[in-house]
Structures are given as C-alpha cells and as structure tokens.
Amino acid sequence: MASGLAFLAAIMLGHAAVPVEMRGDPAGPRSDQIFSESFEPVQHQLRVERRVIVRITPFSARRSRSDMPVPSATELARAESSASDVKGGCIPLGDVAGVRLAEGRRILLFMRDRSIVSASFERSCPVQAFYSGFYVERPKDGMLCAGRERLHARSGADCTLGGFSRLPPEEKDKD
C-alpha cells in the first residue's frame, strides 16, 4: 500500500518514476513520512502595533478672525526679541491648534489657549517644506519635545525640532 501511495503521488506531481529511496529500500523514509510535512500545522506570528499620527494644519488668518488674531510679521519680530524659552523644552501636543511659517528657521505654533509658541529647527531642515502643516507620531507622554520628535512635512521633509520659545501675549490697545 505504501509503494502504491508513493507511485500515485509521483504521477500526480508529474514525475515519471517513483523515488529511488521508495523502491523497497528499508532504510528509506516511509511514504507517510514524506507527506507528513505537508499536513503539519503552520504557525505564523502577527504583530499589531498601534500608531497614532497627528496632523497639524496651517493656521490661516481667515480661520482665525473669530478665534485668535494672527500677528503680522513686524509684530512677530518684536515679540520674538522678548520671547521666553519653554520650560522643559516640551509642549502638550494636544494643545497645538495650528502652524504657520515664520522668519528664518522657525515655525509658529498656535495653541488652543490663544498663546503662540515659536519652534526652531535644526540647520539642515528645509523649513519652507512645512508651509502646509506637518505630521507627527503621537508620543506616549503626549508632549512635543525639542530634540526628540521628528516632524514630517507633506512634501517629504523630515526634521527634528531644535527648541521652543513662548511669545509674549499681544498687548491690547488702550483707548
């Protein structure tokens, strides 16, 4: 019976002859041993990782009319001279409402509490690539930290933040 099964298998597989080790060689493997590998259960591993990517969109003056005034370039230049560094070099990622390009190697992060944080980039970063916002993977602690997170522009640029400065609040005109 065993040699018949091997002969049938050889014909089905397209071989003209039965394997040499099956021709009555008592030391050769039995037919059930040959096919046992094909019936063994196959195990594969599946690894599921949860990644949350956050998109920060550009903060336009049109969108901000009712929400928050967007300072002009001259007001920003004045404000950056009196900016203070952010403690710990981190800001809550969930508090960032929008982004806009600034002068030099900086972008402005508009926060939900109506404050503005200026973020600088490393020297080799093409800052102009971030005109349409950026993507960042949400860190476990929920904080966007200088020197740790990499921002990804839609154009393909990939840069690390250099530091943060909190701009002073805009002073109201006294009438």
CSV table of N, CA and C in Angstrom, one decimal:
chain,number,residue,atom,x,y,z
A,1,MET,N,0.8,-1.2,0.0
A,1,MET,CA,0.0,0.0,0.0
A,1,MET,C,0.9,1.3,0.0
A,2,ALA,N,2.0,1.2,0.8
A,2,ALA,CA,2.8,2.4,0.9
A,2,ALA,C,3.5,2.7,-0.5
A,3,SER,N,3.9,1.7,-1.2
A,3,SER,CA,4.5,2.0,-2.5
A,3,SER,C,3.5,2.4,-3.5
A,4,GLY,N,2.3,2.0,-3.4
A,4,GLY,CA,1.2,2.4,-4.3
A,4,GLY,C,0.9,3.9,-4.1
A,5,LEU,N,0.9,4.3,-2.8
A,5,LEU,CA,0.6,5.7,-2.5
A,5,LEU,C,1.7,6.6,-3.0
A,6,ALA,N,3.0,6.2,-2.9
A,6,ALA,CA,4.1,6.9,-3.4
A,6,ALA,C,4.1,7.0,-4.9
A,7,PHE,N,3.7,5.9,-5.6
A,7,PHE,CA,3.6,5.9,-7.1
A,7,PHE,C,2.5,6.9,-7.5
A,8,LEU,N,1.3,6.8,-6.8
A,8,LEU,CA,0.2,7.7,-7.2
A,8,LEU,C,0.6,9.2,-7.0
A,9,ALA,N,1.4,9.5,-5.9
A,9,ALA,CA,1.8,10.8,-5.6
A,9,ALA,C,2.8,11.3,-6.7
A,10,ALA,N,3.7,10.4,-7.1
A,10,ALA,CA,4.7,10.7,-8.1
A,10,ALA,C,4.0,11.1,-9.5
A,11,ILE,N,3.0,10.3,-9.8
A,11,ILE,CA,2.2,10.6,-11.0
A,11,ILE,C,1.5,11.9,-10.9
A,12,MET,N,0.9,12.2,-9.8
A,12,MET,CA,0.1,13.4,-9.6
A,12,MET,C,1.1,14.6,-9.6
A,13,LEU,N,2.3,14.5,-9.1
A,13,LEU,CA,3.2,15.6,-9.1
A,13,LEU,C,3.9,15.7,-10.4
A,14,GLY,N,3.7,14.8,-11.4
A,14,GLY,CA,4.3,15.0,-12.7
A,14,GLY,C,5.6,14.3,-12.8
A,15,HIS,N,6.0,13.4,-11.9
A,15,HIS,CA,7.3,12.7,-12.0
A,15,HIS,C,7.0,11.4,-12.7
A,16,ALA,N,7.9,11.0,-13.6
A,16,ALA,CA,7.7,9.7,-14.3
A,16,ALA,C,8.1,8.5,-13.5
A,17,ALA,N,8.9,8.6,-12.5
A,17,ALA,CA,9.3,7.5,-11.8
A,17,ALA,C,9.1,7.7,-10.3
A,18,VAL,N,9.1,6.6,-9.6
A,18,VAL,CA,9.0,6.6,-8.1
A,18,VAL,C,10.4,6.9,-7.6
A,19,PRO,N,10.5,7.7,-6.5
A,19,PRO,CA,11.8,8.0,-5.9
A,19,PRO,C,12.6,6.7,-5.6
A,20,VAL,N,13.9,6.8,-5.7
A,20,VAL,CA,14.8,5.6,-5.5
A,20,VAL,C,14.6,5.1,-4.1
A,21,GLU,N,14.6,6.0,-3.1
A,21,GLU,CA,14.5,5.5,-1.7
A,21,GLU,C,13.2,4.8,-1.4
A,22,MET,N,12.2,4.9,-2.3
A,22,MET,CA,10.9,4.2,-2.1
A,22,MET,C,10.9,2.8,-2.7
A,23,ARG,N,11.9,2.5,-3.5
A,23,ARG,CA,11.9,1.2,-4.2
A,23,ARG,C,12.3,0.0,-3.3
A,24,GLY,N,11.7,-0.1,-2.2
A,24,GLY,CA,12.0,-1.3,-1.4
A,24,GLY,C,13.2,-1.1,-0.5
A,25,ASP,N,13.8,0.1,-0.4
A,25,ASP,CA,14.9,0.3,0.5
A,25,ASP,C,14.4,0.4,1.9
A,26,PRO,N,14.7,-0.5,2.7
A,26,PRO,CA,14.1,-0.5,4.1
A,26,PRO,C,14.7,0.7,4.9
A,27,ALA,N,15.8,1.2,4.6
A,27,ALA,CA,16.3,2.4,5.3
A,27,ALA,C,15.7,3.7,4.9
A,28,GLY,N,15.1,3.7,3.8
A,28,GLY,CA,14.5,5.0,3.3
A,28,GLY,C,13.2,5.4,4.1
A,29,PRO,N,12.8,6.6,3.9
A,29,PRO,CA,11.6,7.1,4.6
A,29,PRO,C,10.3,6.4,4.1
A,30,ARG,N,9.4,6.3,4.9
A,30,ARG,CA,8.1,5.7,4.5
A,30,ARG,C,7.3,6.8,3.8
A,31,SER,N,6.3,6.4,3.1
A,31,SER,CA,5.5,7.3,2.3
A,31,SER,C,4.7,8.3,3.2
A,32,ASP,N,4.3,7.8,4.4
A,32,ASP,CA,3.6,8.7,5.3
A,32,ASP,C,4.5,9.7,5.9
A,33,GLN,N,5.8,9.4,5.9
A,33,GLN,CA,6.8,10.4,6.4
A,33,GLN,C,7.1,11.5,5.4
A,34,ILE,N,7.0,11.1,4.1
A,34,ILE,CA,7.3,12.1,3.1
A,34,ILE,C,6.2,13.2,3.1
A,35,PHE,N,5.0,12.8,3.2
A,35,PHE,CA,3.9,13.7,3.2
A,35,PHE,C,3.5,14.3,4.5
A,36,SER,N,4.1,13.8,5.6
A,36,SER,CA,3.7,14.3,6.9
A,36,SER,C,4.0,15.8,7.1
A,37,GLU,N,5.1,16.3,6.4
A,37,GLU,CA,5.4,17.7,6.5
A,37,GLU,C,4.3,18.6,5.9
A,38,SER,N,3.6,18.1,4.9
A,38,SER,CA,2.6,19.0,4.3
A,38,SER,C,1.4,19.1,5.1
A,39,PHE,N,1.2,18.2,6.1
A,39,PHE,CA,0.0,18.2,6.9
A,39,PHE,C,0.3,18.8,8.3
A,40,GLU,N,1.5,19.2,8.6
A,40,GLU,CA,1.8,19.8,9.9
A,40,GLU,C,1.2,21.2,9.9
A,41,PRO,N,0.7,21.5,11.1
A,41,PRO,CA,0.2,22.9,11.2
A,41,PRO,C,1.2,23.9,11.0
A,42,VAL,N,0.9,25.0,10.3
A,42,VAL,CA,1.8,26.1,10.1
A,42,VAL,C,1.4,27.2,11.0
A,43,GLN,N,2.4,27.8,11.7
A,43,GLN,CA,2.2,28.8,12.6
A,43,GLN,C,2.9,30.1,12.1
A,44,HIS,N,2.1,31.2,12.1
A,44,HIS,CA,2.7,32.5,11.8
A,44,HIS,C,2.4,33.5,12.9
A,45,GLN,N,3.3,34.4,13.0
A,45,GLN,CA,3.1,35.4,14.1
A,45,GLN,C,2.6,36.7,13.4
A,46,LEU,N,1.6,37.3,14.1
A,46,LEU,CA,1.1,38.6,13.6
A,46,LEU,C,1.3,39.6,14.8
A,47,ARG,N,2.0,40.7,14.4
A,47,ARG,CA,2.3,41.7,15.4
A,47,ARG,C,1.5,43.0,15.1
A,48,VAL,N,0.6,43.4,16.0
A,48,VAL,CA,-0.2,44.5,15.9
A,48,VAL,C,0.4,45.7,16.7
A,49,GLU,N,0.7,46.8,16.0
A,49,GLU,CA,1.2,47.9,16.7
A,49,GLU,C,0.2,49.1,16.5
A,50,ARG,N,0.0,49.8,17.5
A,50,ARG,CA,-0.9,51.0,17.4
A,50,ARG,C,-0.1,52.2,17.2
A,51,ARG,N,-0.2,52.9,16.1
A,51,ARG,CA,0.5,54.1,15.9
A,51,ARG,C,-0.6,55.2,15.6
A,52,VAL,N,-0.5,56.3,16.3
A,52,VAL,CA,-1.4,57.4,16.1
A,52,VAL,C,-0.6,58.5,15.5
A,53,ILE,N,-1.0,59.0,14.3
A,53,ILE,CA,-0.3,60.1,13.6
A,53,ILE,C,-1.2,61.3,13.7
A,54,VAL,N,-0.6,62.4,14.2
A,54,VAL,CA,-1.4,63.6,14.4
A,54,VAL,C,-1.0,64.6,13.2
A,55,ARG,N,-2.0,65.2,12.6
A,55,ARG,CA,-1.7,66.2,11.6
A,55,ARG,C,-2.0,67.6,12.1
A,56,ILE,N,-1.1,68.5,12.0
A,56,ILE,CA,-1.3,69.9,12.4
A,56,ILE,C,-1.4,70.7,11.1
A,57,THR,N,-2.5,71.3,11.0
A,57,THR,CA,-2.8,72.1,9.7
A,57,THR,C,-2.3,73.5,9.8
A,58,PRO,N,-2.2,74.2,8.7
A,58,PRO,CA,-1.8,75.6,8.7
A,58,PRO,C,-2.9,76.4,9.3
A,59,PHE,N,-2.4,77.5,10.0
A,59,PHE,CA,-3.4,78.4,10.8
A,59,PHE,C,-3.5,79.6,9.9
A,60,SER,N,-4.6,79.8,9.2
A,60,SER,CA,-4.7,80.9,8.3
A,60,SER,C,-5.4,82.1,9.0
A,61,ALA,N,-5.2,83.3,8.5
A,61,ALA,CA,-5.8,84.5,9.1
A,61,ALA,C,-7.3,84.4,8.9
A,62,ARG,N,-7.8,83.8,7.8
A,62,ARG,CA,-9.2,83.8,7.6
A,62,ARG,C,-9.9,82.9,8.7
A,63,ARG,N,-9.2,81.8,9.0
A,63,ARG,CA,-9.8,80.9,10.0
A,63,ARG,C,-9.8,81.5,11.4
A,64,SER,N,-8.8,82.4,11.6
A,64,SER,CA,-8.6,82.8,13.0
A,64,SER,C,-9.3,84.1,13.3
A,65,ARG,N,-10.0,84.7,12.4
A,65,ARG,CA,-10.6,86.0,12.6
A,65,ARG,C,-11.4,86.0,13.9
A,66,SER,N,-12.2,85.0,14.1
A,66,SER,CA,-13.1,85.0,15.3
A,66,SER,C,-12.4,84.3,16.5
A,67,ASP,N,-11.4,83.4,16.2
A,67,ASP,CA,-10.8,82.7,17.3
A,67,ASP,C,-9.6,83.4,17.9
A,68,MET,N,-8.7,83.9,17.1
A,68,MET,CA,-7.5,84.4,17.6
A,68,MET,C,-6.8,85.3,16.6
A,69,PRO,N,-6.3,86.5,17.0
A,69,PRO,CA,-5.7,87.3,16.0
A,69,PRO,C,-4.3,86.8,15.6
A,70,VAL,N,-4.0,86.8,14.3
A,70,VAL,CA,-2.7,86.4,13.8
A,70,VAL,C,-1.8,87.6,13.7
A,71,PRO,N,-0.7,87.6,14.4
A,71,PRO,CA,0.2,88.8,14.4
A,71,PRO,C,0.8,89.0,13.0
A,72,SER,N,1.1,90.2,12.7
A,72,SER,CA,1.8,90.5,11.4
A,72,SER,C,3.3,90.2,11.6
A,73,ALA,N,4.1,90.2,10.5
A,73,ALA,CA,5.5,89.9,10.5
A,73,ALA,C,6.3,90.9,11.4
A,74,THR,N,5.9,92.1,11.4
A,74,THR,CA,6.6,93.1,12.3
A,74,THR,C,6.3,92.9,13.7
A,75,GLU,N,5.1,92.6,14.0
A,75,GLU,CA,4.7,92.3,15.4
A,75,GLU,C,5.4,91.0,15.9
A,76,LEU,N,5.6,90.0,15.0
A,76,LEU,CA,6.3,88.8,15.4
A,76,LEU,C,7.8,89.1,15.7
A,77,ALA,N,8.4,89.9,14.8
A,77,ALA,CA,9.8,90.2,15.0
A,77,ALA,C,10.0,90.9,16.4
A,78,ARG,N,9.1,91.8,16.7
A,78,ARG,CA,9.2,92.4,18.1
A,78,ARG,C,9.0,91.4,19.2
A,79,ALA,N,8.0,90.6,19.0
A,79,ALA,CA,7.7,89.6,20.0
A,79,ALA,C,8.8,88.6,20.2
A,80,GLU,N,9.4,88.2,19.1
A,80,GLU,CA,10.5,87.2,19.2
A,80,GLU,C,11.7,87.7,20.0
A,81,SER,N,11.9,89.0,20.0
A,81,SER,CA,13.0,89.5,20.7
A,81,SER,C,12.8,89.4,22.3
A,82,SER,N,11.6,89.4,22.7
A,82,SER,CA,11.3,89.2,24.1
A,82,SER,C,10.7,87.9,24.5
A,83,ALA,N,10.9,86.9,23.6
A,83,ALA,CA,10.3,85.5,23.8
A,83,ALA,C,11.1,84.8,25.0
A,84,SER,N,10.4,84.0,25.7
A,84,SER,CA,11.0,83.2,26.8
A,84,SER,C,11.0,81.7,26.4
A,85,ASP,N,12.0,81.0,26.8
A,85,ASP,CA,12.1,79.6,26.5
A,85,ASP,C,11.0,78.8,27.2
A,86,VAL,N,10.6,77.8,26.6
A,86,VAL,CA,9.6,76.9,27.2
A,86,VAL,C,10.3,76.0,28.2
A,87,LYS,N,9.7,75.9,29.5
A,87,LYS,CA,10.3,75.1,30.5
A,87,LYS,C,10.3,73.6,30.1
A,88,GLY,N,11.4,73.0,30.3
A,88,GLY,CA,11.5,71.5,30.0
A,88,GLY,C,11.6,71.2,28.5
A,89,GLY,N,11.5,72.2,27.6
A,89,GLY,CA,11.6,72.0,26.2
A,89,GLY,C,10.5,71.2,25.6
A,90,CYS,N,9.3,71.1,26.2
A,90,CYS,CA,8.2,70.3,25.7
A,90,CYS,C,6.9,71.1,25.8
A,91,ILE,N,6.0,70.9,24.9
A,91,ILE,CA,4.7,71.5,24.9
A,91,ILE,C,3.7,70.3,24.7
A,92,PRO,N,2.5,70.5,25.3
A,92,PRO,CA,1.5,69.4,25.0
A,92,PRO,C,1.0,69.4,23.6
A,93,LEU,N,1.1,68.3,22.9
A,93,LEU,CA,0.8,68.1,21.5
A,93,LEU,C,-0.7,68.4,21.3
A,94,GLY,N,-1.5,68.0,22.2
A,94,GLY,CA,-3.0,68.2,22.1
A,94,GLY,C,-3.4,69.7,22.2
A,95,ASP,N,-2.5,70.6,22.6
A,95,ASP,CA,-2.8,72.0,22.7
A,95,ASP,C,-2.5,72.8,21.5
A,96,VAL,N,-1.8,72.1,20.5
A,96,VAL,CA,-1.4,72.8,19.3
A,96,VAL,C,-2.6,72.8,18.4
A,97,ALA,N,-3.1,74.1,18.0
A,97,ALA,CA,-4.2,74.2,17.1
A,97,ALA,C,-3.9,74.4,15.7
A,98,GLY,N,-2.7,75.0,15.4
A,98,GLY,CA,-2.3,75.2,14.0
A,98,GLY,C,-0.9,75.7,13.9
A,99,VAL,N,-0.4,75.8,12.7
A,99,VAL,CA,1.0,76.1,12.5
A,99,VAL,C,1.1,77.2,11.3
A,100,ARG,N,2.1,78.0,11.4
A,100,ARG,CA,2.4,78.9,10.3
A,100,ARG,C,3.9,79.2,10.2
A,101,LEU,N,4.4,79.4,9.0
A,101,LEU,CA,5.8,79.7,8.8
A,101,LEU,C,6.2,81.0,9.4
A,102,ALA,N,7.3,81.1,10.0
A,102,ALA,CA,7.8,82.4,10.5
A,102,ALA,C,9.1,82.7,9.8
A,103,GLU,N,9.8,83.8,10.2
A,103,GLU,CA,11.0,84.2,9.6
A,103,GLU,C,12.1,83.3,10.0
A,104,GLY,N,13.1,83.1,9.1
A,104,GLY,CA,14.3,82.3,9.5
A,104,GLY,C,13.9,80.8,9.5
A,105,ARG,N,14.5,80.1,10.4
A,105,ARG,CA,14.3,78.7,10.6
A,105,ARG,C,13.3,78.3,11.6
A,106,ARG,N,12.2,79.0,11.6
A,106,ARG,CA,11.2,78.9,12.7
A,106,ARG,C,9.8,78.7,12.1
A,107,ILE,N,8.9,78.1,12.9
A,107,ILE,CA,7.5,78.0,12.6
A,107,ILE,C,6.8,78.5,13.9
A,108,LEU,N,5.6,79.0,13.7
A,108,LEU,CA,4.8,79.4,14.8
A,108,LEU,C,3.7,78.3,15.1
A,109,LEU,N,3.6,78.0,16.3
A,109,LEU,CA,2.6,77.0,16.8
A,109,LEU,C,1.5,77.8,17.5
A,110,PHE,N,0.3,77.8,17.0
A,110,PHE,CA,-0.8,78.5,17.7
A,110,PHE,C,-1.4,77.5,18.6
A,111,MET,N,-1.5,77.9,19.9
A,111,MET,CA,-2.0,77.0,20.9
A,111,MET,C,-3.5,77.2,21.2
A,112,ARG,N,-4.2,76.3,21.7
A,112,ARG,CA,-5.6,76.4,22.0
A,112,ARG,C,-5.9,77.4,23.1
A,113,ASP,N,-4.9,77.7,23.9
A,113,ASP,CA,-5.2,78.8,24.9
A,113,ASP,C,-4.9,80.2,24.4
A,114,ARG,N,-4.8,80.3,23.1
A,114,ARG,CA,-4.5,81.6,22.4
A,114,ARG,C,-3.1,82.1,22.6
A,115,SER,N,-2.2,81.3,23.0
A,115,SER,CA,-0.8,81.7,23.1
A,115,SER,C,-0.1,81.2,21.8
A,116,ILE,N,1.1,81.8,21.6
A,116,ILE,CA,1.8,81.4,20.4
A,116,ILE,C,3.2,81.0,20.8
A,117,VAL,N,3.6,79.8,20.3
A,117,VAL,CA,5.0,79.3,20.6
A,117,VAL,C,5.7,79.2,19.3
A,118,SER,N,7.0,79.7,19.4
A,118,SER,CA,7.8,79.7,18.2
A,118,SER,C,8.7,78.4,18.3
A,119,ALA,N,8.8,77.7,17.3
A,119,ALA,CA,9.7,76.4,17.3
A,119,ALA,C,10.8,76.6,16.2
A,120,SER,N,12.0,76.3,16.6
A,120,SER,CA,13.1,76.4,15.7
A,120,SER,C,13.5,75.0,15.2
A,121,PHE,N,14.1,74.9,14.1
A,121,PHE,CA,14.5,73.6,13.5
A,121,PHE,C,16.0,73.5,13.5
A,122,GLU,N,16.5,72.3,13.3
A,122,GLU,CA,18.0,72.1,13.1
A,122,GLU,C,18.4,72.8,11.8
A,123,ARG,N,19.7,73.0,11.6
A,123,ARG,CA,20.2,73.7,10.5
A,123,ARG,C,19.9,73.2,9.1
A,124,SER,N,19.9,71.8,9.0
A,124,SER,CA,19.8,71.2,7.7
A,124,SER,C,18.3,71.1,7.2
A,125,CYS,N,17.4,71.6,8.0
A,125,CYS,CA,16.0,71.4,7.7
A,125,CYS,C,15.5,72.4,6.7
A,126,PRO,N,14.8,72.0,5.7
A,126,PRO,CA,14.1,72.9,4.8
A,126,PRO,C,12.8,73.4,5.3
A,127,VAL,N,12.8,74.4,6.1
A,127,VAL,CA,11.7,74.9,6.8
A,127,VAL,C,10.5,75.2,5.9
A,128,GLN,N,10.8,75.7,4.7
A,128,GLN,CA,9.7,76.1,3.8
A,128,GLN,C,8.8,74.9,3.4
A,129,ALA,N,9.3,73.7,3.6
A,129,ALA,CA,8.5,72.5,3.3
A,129,ALA,C,7.3,72.3,4.2
A,130,PHE,N,7.3,73.1,5.3
A,130,PHE,CA,6.3,72.9,6.3
A,130,PHE,C,5.1,73.9,6.1
A,131,TYR,N,5.0,74.5,4.9
A,131,TYR,CA,4.0,75.5,4.6
A,131,TYR,C,2.6,74.9,4.7
A,132,SER,N,2.5,73.7,4.5
A,132,SER,CA,1.1,73.0,4.5
A,132,SER,C,0.9,72.2,5.8
A,133,GLY,N,1.6,72.5,6.8
A,133,GLY,CA,1.4,71.8,8.1
A,133,GLY,C,2.4,70.6,8.2
A,134,PHE,N,2.2,69.8,9.2
A,134,PHE,CA,3.1,68.7,9.4
A,134,PHE,C,2.3,67.5,10.1
A,135,TYR,N,3.0,66.4,10.0
A,135,TYR,CA,2.5,65.2,10.7
A,135,TYR,C,3.5,64.8,11.8
A,136,VAL,N,3.1,64.3,12.9
A,136,VAL,CA,4.0,63.8,13.9
A,136,VAL,C,3.3,62.6,14.6
A,137,GLU,N,4.1,61.6,14.9
A,137,GLU,CA,3.6,60.5,15.6
A,137,GLU,C,3.4,60.9,17.1
A,138,ARG,N,2.2,60.5,17.6
A,138,ARG,CA,1.8,60.9,19.0
A,138,ARG,C,2.7,60.2,20.0
A,139,PRO,N,3.5,60.9,20.8
A,139,PRO,CA,4.4,60.3,21.8
A,139,PRO,C,3.5,59.7,22.9
A,140,LYS,N,4.1,58.7,23.6
A,140,LYS,CA,3.4,58.1,24.7
A,140,LYS,C,3.0,59.1,25.8
A,141,ASP,N,3.8,60.1,26.0
A,141,ASP,CA,3.5,61.1,27.1
A,141,ASP,C,2.7,62.2,26.6
A,142,GLY,N,2.4,62.3,25.3
A,142,GLY,CA,1.6,63.4,24.7
A,142,GLY,C,2.2,64.7,24.6
A,143,MET,N,3.5,64.8,24.8
A,143,MET,CA,4.3,66.0,24.8
A,143,MET,C,5.1,66.1,23.5
A,144,LEU,N,5.2,67.3,22.9
A,144,LEU,CA,6.0,67.5,21.7
A,144,LEU,C,7.3,68.1,22.3
A,145,CYS,N,8.4,67.4,22.2
A,145,CYS,CA,9.6,67.9,22.8
A,145,CYS,C,10.7,68.2,21.8
A,146,ALA,N,11.5,69.2,22.1
A,146,ALA,CA,12.6,69.6,21.2
A,146,ALA,C,13.7,68.5,21.3
A,147,GLY,N,14.3,68.2,20.2
A,147,GLY,CA,15.3,67.2,20.1
A,147,GLY,C,14.9,65.8,20.2
A,148,ARG,N,13.6,65.5,20.4
A,148,ARG,CA,13.1,64.2,20.5
A,148,ARG,C,12.1,63.8,19.3
A,149,GLU,N,11.1,64.6,19.0
A,149,GLU,CA,10.2,64.3,18.0
A,149,GLU,C,10.7,64.8,16.6
A,150,ARG,N,10.3,64.0,15.6
A,150,ARG,CA,10.6,64.4,14.2
A,150,ARG,C,9.3,64.8,13.6
A,151,LEU,N,9.3,65.9,13.0
A,151,LEU,CA,8.1,66.4,12.2
A,151,LEU,C,8.2,66.0,10.8
A,152,HIS,N,7.1,65.6,10.2
A,152,HIS,CA,7.1,65.1,8.8
A,152,HIS,C,6.3,66.1,8.0
A,153,ALA,N,6.8,66.7,7.0
A,153,ALA,CA,6.1,67.6,6.1
A,153,ALA,C,5.4,66.8,5.1
A,154,ARG,N,4.3,67.3,4.5
A,154,ARG,CA,3.6,66.6,3.4
A,154,ARG,C,4.5,66.5,2.2
A,155,SER,N,5.4,67.4,2.0
A,155,SER,CA,6.3,67.4,0.9
A,155,SER,C,7.4,66.3,1.0
A,156,GLY,N,7.6,65.7,2.1
A,156,GLY,CA,8.6,64.7,2.3
A,156,GLY,C,9.7,65.1,3.3
A,157,ALA,N,9.8,66.3,3.7
A,157,ALA,CA,10.8,66.7,4.6
A,157,ALA,C,10.6,66.1,5.9
A,158,ASP,N,11.7,65.8,6.6
A,158,ASP,CA,11.6,65.1,7.9
A,158,ASP,C,12.7,65.8,8.8
A,159,CYS,N,12.2,66.6,9.8
A,159,CYS,CA,13.1,67.4,10.6
A,159,CYS,C,12.9,67.2,12.1
A,160,THR,N,13.9,67.4,12.9
A,160,THR,CA,13.9,67.4,14.4
A,160,THR,C,13.8,68.8,14.9
A,161,LEU,N,12.9,69.0,15.9
A,161,LEU,CA,12.8,70.4,16.5
A,161,LEU,C,14.0,70.7,17.3
A,162,GLY,N,14.4,72.0,17.2
A,162,GLY,CA,15.6,72.5,17.9
A,162,GLY,C,15.3,73.0,19.3
A,163,GLY,N,14.2,73.8,19.4
A,163,GLY,CA,13.8,74.4,20.6
A,163,GLY,C,12.5,75.2,20.5
A,164,PHE,N,11.9,75.6,21.7
A,164,PHE,CA,10.7,76.3,21.7
A,164,PHE,C,10.9,77.6,22.4
A,165,SER,N,10.2,78.6,22.0
A,165,SER,CA,10.1,79.9,22.7
A,165,SER,C,8.7,80.4,22.8
A,166,ARG,N,8.2,80.8,23.9
A,166,ARG,CA,6.8,81.3,24.1
A,166,ARG,C,6.8,82.8,23.8
A,167,LEU,N,6.0,83.2,22.9
A,167,LEU,CA,6.0,84.6,22.6
A,167,LEU,C,5.1,85.3,23.6
A,168,PRO,N,5.4,86.5,23.9
A,168,PRO,CA,4.6,87.2,24.9
A,168,PRO,C,3.2,87.5,24.4
A,169,PRO,N,2.2,87.5,25.3
A,169,PRO,CA,0.8,87.8,24.8
A,169,PRO,C,0.7,89.2,24.2
A,170,GLU,N,-0.1,89.3,23.2
A,170,GLU,CA,-0.3,90.6,22.5
A,170,GLU,C,-1.0,91.6,23.4
A,171,GLU,N,-0.4,92.7,23.5
A,171,GLU,CA,-1.0,93.8,24.4
A,171,GLU,C,-2.1,94.4,23.7
A,172,LYS,N,-3.2,94.6,24.4
A,172,LYS,CA,-4.4,95.3,23.9
A,172,LYS,C,-4.1,96.8,23.8
A,173,ASP,N,-4.7,97.4,22.8
A,173,ASP,CA,-4.5,98.9,22.6
A,173,ASP,C,-5.4,99.5,23.7
A,174,LYS,N,-4.8,100.5,24.4
A,174,LYS,CA,-5.6,101.2,25.5
A,174,LYS,C,-6.2,102.4,24.9
A,175,ASP,N,-7.5,102.5,24.9
A,175,ASP,CA,-8.2,103.7,24.3
A,175,ASP,C,-8.6,104.7,25.4
